[in-house]
Amino acid sequence: MRFDIITVLPSLLDSPFAHSILQRAQKKGLSEIHVHNLRDYATNKHKSVDDYPYGGGSGMVMQIEPFAACIEKLKSEHEYDEIIYMTPDGITLNQSIANDLSTKGNIIILCGHYKGIDQRIRDVFVTREISIGDYVLSGGELPAAILVDAIVRLIPGVLSDETSALSDSFQDGLLDAPIYTRPAEWRGHKVPDILLSGNEAKINAWRDEQQLQRTQERRPDLLHDE
Ligand code: SAH
């Protein structure tokens, strides 16, 4: 799966993809992540990519031409399934969106800054608008990194234990059960006996029950979502 991320701050994305599972996915050839500097597509001599808003008001607006030039160059080289704009007024990211996007081939992600991007970029090029939550950040890079992480770990072969993504929170509409590792007792706090019993059927039943209980307590909305 190929990601092309368009940003004015490419160095912000150096680190998130260079570690752990995301790095391994690229080494294994299961995902490719290309970061493009929007300023390389600026048409004026100052290499600026933003301008004052029509109609006045505060903040700068990212201009259409640099995005158009970069997107059109990419589209002349590859086919894209989605062009996604990270934006607080998009659809809030959740596991089912990540699952869906993990089945795609190539995706372009646009990162905004300042007040955001010229509406016409959204009208003409963008196929999906995704928010990472009801709060406003200063740029789309961290949201883009979050989106890519959520997607890449679902690509078959990326996680070493293939079943582990399936048992995570939200995959079955429930939160995950509590987890423990050694020591079995720490300062008087014991691991639940059932987990030491070796009885797989009972352990699974306990985990199911814990998942349901946790979801009822913390996220009852998930149980009524269907
Ligand atoms: N004026 C915009 C906010 C711009 S914030 C508004 O009120 O909706 C600047 C950029 O940060 C946005 O263009 C977007 O790319 C990114 N961004 C900020 N918050 C985000 C969020 N919750 N989800 C996704 N992207 C976000």
Short mmCIF file of C-alpha atoms and ligand atoms in Angstrom, two decimals:
data_model
loop_
_atom_site.label_atom_id
_atom_site.label_comp_id
_atom_site.label_asym_id
_atom_site.label_seq_id
_atom_site.Cartn_x
_atom_site.Cartn_y
_atom_site.Cartn_z
CA MET A 1 0.00 0.00 0.00
CA ARG A 2 1.34 3.43 -0.97
CA PHE A 3 0.82 6.73 0.86
CA ASP A 4 1.77 10.13 -0.57
CA ILE A 5 1.56 12.86 2.06
CA ILE A 6 1.63 16.49 0.94
CA THR A 7 2.82 18.96 3.58
CA VAL A 8 4.69 22.23 4.16
CA LEU A 9 6.52 20.59 7.07
CA PRO A 10 7.94 17.30 5.77
CA SER A 11 10.46 17.05 8.63
CA LEU A 12 7.57 16.77 11.10
CA LEU A 13 6.90 13.37 9.55
CA ASP A 14 10.49 12.05 9.65
CA SER A 15 10.14 10.34 12.99
CA PRO A 16 6.63 8.85 13.17
CA PHE A 17 7.26 6.45 10.29
CA ALA A 18 10.83 5.55 11.24
CA HIS A 19 10.09 3.30 14.22
CA SER A 20 8.58 0.04 15.28
CA ILE A 21 5.66 -1.37 13.29
CA LEU A 22 5.49 1.42 10.68
CA GLN A 23 9.19 1.10 9.96
CA ARG A 24 8.95 -2.69 9.74
CA ALA A 25 6.01 -2.49 7.35
CA GLN A 26 8.11 -0.40 4.98
CA LYS A 27 11.15 -2.67 5.31
CA LYS A 28 8.97 -5.67 4.51
CA GLY A 29 7.67 -3.84 1.43
CA LEU A 30 4.08 -3.93 2.74
CA SER A 31 3.74 -0.16 2.76
CA GLU A 32 5.49 2.77 1.12
CA ILE A 33 5.26 6.25 2.61
CA HIS A 34 6.35 9.21 0.50
CA VAL A 35 6.35 12.72 1.95
CA HIS A 36 6.21 15.66 -0.50
CA ASN A 37 7.17 19.22 0.32
CA LEU A 38 4.39 21.49 -0.91
CA ARG A 39 6.87 24.35 -1.26
CA ASP A 40 8.58 22.48 -4.09
CA TYR A 41 5.36 23.12 -6.05
CA ALA A 42 5.08 26.83 -5.20
CA THR A 43 4.81 28.97 -8.31
CA ASN A 44 6.07 32.31 -6.96
CA LYS A 45 9.65 33.32 -6.29
CA HIS A 46 9.19 33.51 -2.50
CA LYS A 47 8.00 29.87 -2.47
CA SER A 48 4.99 30.89 -0.41
CA VAL A 49 1.96 28.59 -0.49
CA ASP A 50 -0.58 30.71 1.40
CA ASP A 51 -2.36 34.01 0.92
CA TYR A 52 -4.90 36.31 2.61
CA PRO A 53 -8.52 35.11 2.76
CA TYR A 54 -10.99 36.59 0.29
CA GLY A 55 -13.62 38.51 2.21
CA GLY A 56 -11.13 39.37 4.95
CA GLY A 57 -10.79 37.86 8.40
CA SER A 58 -7.93 36.40 10.37
CA GLY A 59 -5.45 33.74 9.31
CA MET A 60 -3.91 32.70 6.02
CA VAL A 61 -5.36 30.25 3.49
CA MET A 62 -3.34 27.61 1.62
CA GLN A 63 -3.49 28.25 -2.10
CA ILE A 64 -4.88 25.96 -4.73
CA GLU A 65 -2.04 25.94 -7.31
CA PRO A 66 0.75 24.20 -5.31
CA PHE A 67 -1.64 21.44 -4.18
CA ALA A 68 -3.02 21.07 -7.71
CA ALA A 69 0.49 20.82 -9.20
CA CYS A 70 1.62 18.19 -6.68
CA ILE A 71 -1.58 16.12 -6.87
CA GLU A 72 -1.59 16.21 -10.68
CA LYS A 73 2.05 15.13 -10.85
CA LEU A 74 1.33 12.20 -8.53
CA LYS A 75 -1.79 11.26 -10.47
CA SER A 76 0.19 11.23 -13.72
CA GLU A 77 2.49 8.59 -12.17
CA HIS A 78 0.08 6.42 -10.14
CA GLU A 79 -3.59 5.58 -9.77
CA TYR A 80 -5.09 6.71 -6.47
CA ASP A 81 -8.07 5.20 -4.63
CA GLU A 82 -8.53 8.14 -2.30
CA ILE A 83 -7.35 11.73 -1.84
CA ILE A 84 -7.91 12.50 1.83
CA TYR A 85 -7.86 15.93 3.47
CA MET A 86 -7.21 15.89 7.23
CA THR A 87 -9.62 18.46 8.69
CA PRO A 88 -11.54 19.02 11.93
CA ASP A 89 -14.80 19.31 9.98
CA GLY A 90 -14.35 15.88 8.37
CA ILE A 91 -15.82 12.54 9.45
CA THR A 92 -14.29 11.44 12.76
CA LEU A 93 -11.77 8.64 12.31
CA ASN A 94 -12.77 5.30 13.81
CA GLN A 95 -11.75 1.66 13.48
CA SER A 96 -14.21 0.87 10.72
CA ILE A 97 -12.85 3.73 8.56
CA ALA A 98 -9.30 2.45 9.21
CA ASN A 99 -10.38 -1.11 8.30
CA ASP A 100 -11.93 0.13 5.07
CA LEU A 101 -8.91 2.22 4.08
CA SER A 102 -6.52 -0.67 4.82
CA THR A 103 -8.01 -2.52 1.83
CA LYS A 104 -7.07 0.29 -0.59
CA GLY A 105 -4.01 0.51 -2.81
CA ASN A 106 -2.74 4.08 -3.08
CA ILE A 107 -3.78 7.07 -0.99
CA ILE A 108 -2.83 10.76 -1.10
CA ILE A 109 -3.15 12.69 2.18
CA LEU A 110 -3.26 16.50 2.28
CA CYS A 111 -2.09 18.30 5.41
CA GLY A 112 -3.47 21.78 6.01
CA HIS A 113 -2.00 24.67 8.02
CA TYR A 114 -3.06 28.16 9.10
CA LYS A 115 -6.84 28.57 8.55
CA GLY A 116 -6.89 25.56 6.21
CA ILE A 117 -6.91 25.04 2.44
CA ASP A 118 -8.82 26.81 -0.36
CA GLN A 119 -12.27 25.22 -0.60
CA ARG A 120 -11.77 24.51 -4.31
CA ILE A 121 -9.01 21.97 -3.56
CA ARG A 122 -11.60 20.11 -1.50
CA ASP A 123 -14.29 20.45 -4.17
CA VAL A 124 -12.10 19.36 -7.08
CA PHE A 125 -9.62 16.80 -5.76
CA VAL A 126 -10.55 15.48 -2.33
CA THR A 127 -12.53 12.22 -2.08
CA ARG A 128 -12.70 11.98 1.73
CA GLU A 129 -12.32 14.37 4.65
CA ILE A 130 -11.21 12.89 7.94
CA SER A 131 -10.94 14.42 11.41
CA ILE A 132 -9.07 12.79 14.29
CA GLY A 133 -11.40 14.32 16.87
CA ASP A 134 -13.33 17.37 17.99
CA TYR A 135 -10.37 19.65 18.70
CA VAL A 136 -8.22 21.85 16.50
CA LEU A 137 -4.51 21.28 15.91
CA SER A 138 -2.13 23.64 14.16
CA GLY A 139 -1.42 21.34 11.21
CA GLY A 140 -2.52 18.16 9.45
CA GLU A 141 0.80 16.28 9.86
CA LEU A 142 0.09 14.66 13.23
CA PRO A 143 -3.45 13.70 12.10
CA ALA A 144 -1.94 12.22 8.88
CA ALA A 145 0.58 10.19 10.93
CA ILE A 146 -2.25 8.91 13.14
CA LEU A 147 -4.30 7.90 10.12
CA VAL A 148 -1.37 6.10 8.46
CA ASP A 149 -0.53 4.26 11.69
CA ALA A 150 -4.14 3.14 12.17
CA ILE A 151 -4.24 1.82 8.58
CA VAL A 152 -0.77 0.25 8.22
CA ARG A 153 -1.02 -1.98 11.29
CA LEU A 154 -4.09 -3.60 9.69
CA ILE A 155 -2.34 -4.58 6.45
CA PRO A 156 -1.96 -8.39 6.48
CA GLY A 157 1.59 -9.39 7.43
CA VAL A 158 2.46 -6.13 9.20
CA LEU A 159 1.80 -7.30 12.76
CA SER A 160 3.84 -10.39 13.60
CA ASP A 161 0.96 -11.96 15.49
CA GLU A 162 -1.78 -11.64 12.90
CA THR A 163 -4.61 -12.15 15.32
CA SER A 164 -3.55 -9.35 17.61
CA ALA A 165 -5.12 -6.54 15.56
CA LEU A 166 -8.38 -8.49 15.54
CA SER A 167 -8.54 -8.67 19.33
CA ASP A 168 -7.88 -4.97 19.87
CA SER A 169 -10.52 -2.54 21.09
CA PHE A 170 -13.28 -1.64 18.61
CA GLN A 171 -12.62 -4.51 16.16
CA ASP A 172 -15.61 -6.41 17.49
CA GLY A 173 -17.42 -3.31 18.68
CA LEU A 174 -16.08 -3.80 22.22
CA LEU A 175 -13.20 -2.45 24.28
CA ASP A 176 -10.30 -4.80 25.03
CA ALA A 177 -10.11 -6.87 28.22
CA PRO A 178 -7.55 -6.04 30.97
CA ILE A 179 -4.10 -7.53 30.33
CA TYR A 180 -1.32 -8.72 32.66
CA THR A 181 2.22 -10.08 32.50
CA ARG A 182 4.80 -11.31 35.03
CA PRO A 183 5.14 -11.09 38.01
CA ALA A 184 1.95 -12.89 39.08
CA GLU A 185 1.94 -10.84 42.27
CA TRP A 186 3.33 -7.33 42.74
CA ARG A 187 3.10 -5.53 46.11
CA GLY A 188 0.08 -7.61 46.99
CA HIS A 189 -1.69 -6.97 43.66
CA LYS A 190 -2.47 -10.32 42.10
CA VAL A 191 -3.18 -11.30 38.52
CA PRO A 192 -6.72 -12.78 38.30
CA ASP A 193 -6.48 -16.54 39.11
CA ILE A 194 -8.33 -17.52 35.96
CA LEU A 195 -5.44 -16.27 33.77
CA LEU A 196 -3.05 -18.63 35.57
CA SER A 197 -5.43 -21.61 35.28
CA GLY A 198 -4.31 -22.75 31.83
CA ASN A 199 -7.97 -23.40 30.95
CA GLU A 200 -8.28 -21.75 27.55
CA ALA A 201 -12.08 -21.99 27.32
CA LYS A 202 -12.54 -20.41 30.73
CA ILE A 203 -9.97 -17.72 29.97
CA ASN A 204 -11.75 -16.83 26.74
CA ALA A 205 -15.09 -16.69 28.52
CA TRP A 206 -13.59 -14.44 31.22
CA ARG A 207 -12.11 -12.13 28.58
CA ASP A 208 -15.43 -11.91 26.73
CA GLU A 209 -17.17 -11.03 29.96
CA GLN A 210 -14.53 -8.41 30.86
CA GLN A 211 -14.80 -6.84 27.41
CA LEU A 212 -18.55 -6.52 27.75
CA GLN A 213 -18.31 -5.16 31.29
CA ARG A 214 -15.66 -2.59 30.34
CA THR A 215 -17.65 -1.46 27.35
CA GLN A 216 -20.82 -1.14 29.43
CA GLU A 217 -18.97 0.93 32.02
CA ARG A 218 -16.86 3.13 29.76
CA ARG A 219 -18.45 3.26 26.33
CA PRO A 220 -22.11 2.20 26.51
CA ASP A 221 -22.60 4.10 23.22
CA LEU A 222 -20.65 1.33 21.42
CA LEU A 223 -23.24 -1.25 22.46
CA HIS A 224 -26.07 0.70 20.90
CA ASP A 225 -24.23 1.66 17.71
CA GLU A 226 -25.43 -1.12 15.40
N1 SAH B 1 -9.97 26.67 10.31
C1 SAH B 1 -10.06 25.24 10.45
C2 SAH B 1 -8.92 24.69 11.30
C3 SAH B 1 -7.57 24.79 10.66
S1 SAH B 1 -6.36 24.00 11.61
C4 SAH B 1 -11.37 24.90 11.11
O1 SAH B 1 -11.83 25.67 11.95
O2 SAH B 1 -11.95 23.84 10.80
C5 SAH B 1 -5.07 23.78 10.44
C6 SAH B 1 -4.95 22.41 9.82
O3 SAH B 1 -4.70 21.44 10.81
C7 SAH B 1 -6.19 21.93 9.08
O4 SAH B 1 -6.20 22.38 7.76
C8 SAH B 1 -6.05 20.42 9.16
O5 SAH B 1 -5.28 19.90 8.08
C9 SAH B 1 -5.28 20.20 10.46
N2 SAH B 1 -6.15 19.79 11.58
C10 SAH B 1 -6.40 20.52 12.70
N3 SAH B 1 -7.21 19.85 13.54
C11 SAH B 1 -7.47 18.65 12.96
C12 SAH B 1 -8.27 17.53 13.35
N4 SAH B 1 -8.97 17.50 14.49
N5 SAH B 1 -8.32 16.47 12.51
C13 SAH B 1 -7.65 16.50 11.34
N6 SAH B 1 -6.89 17.53 10.92
C14 SAH B 1 -6.80 18.62 11.72
#
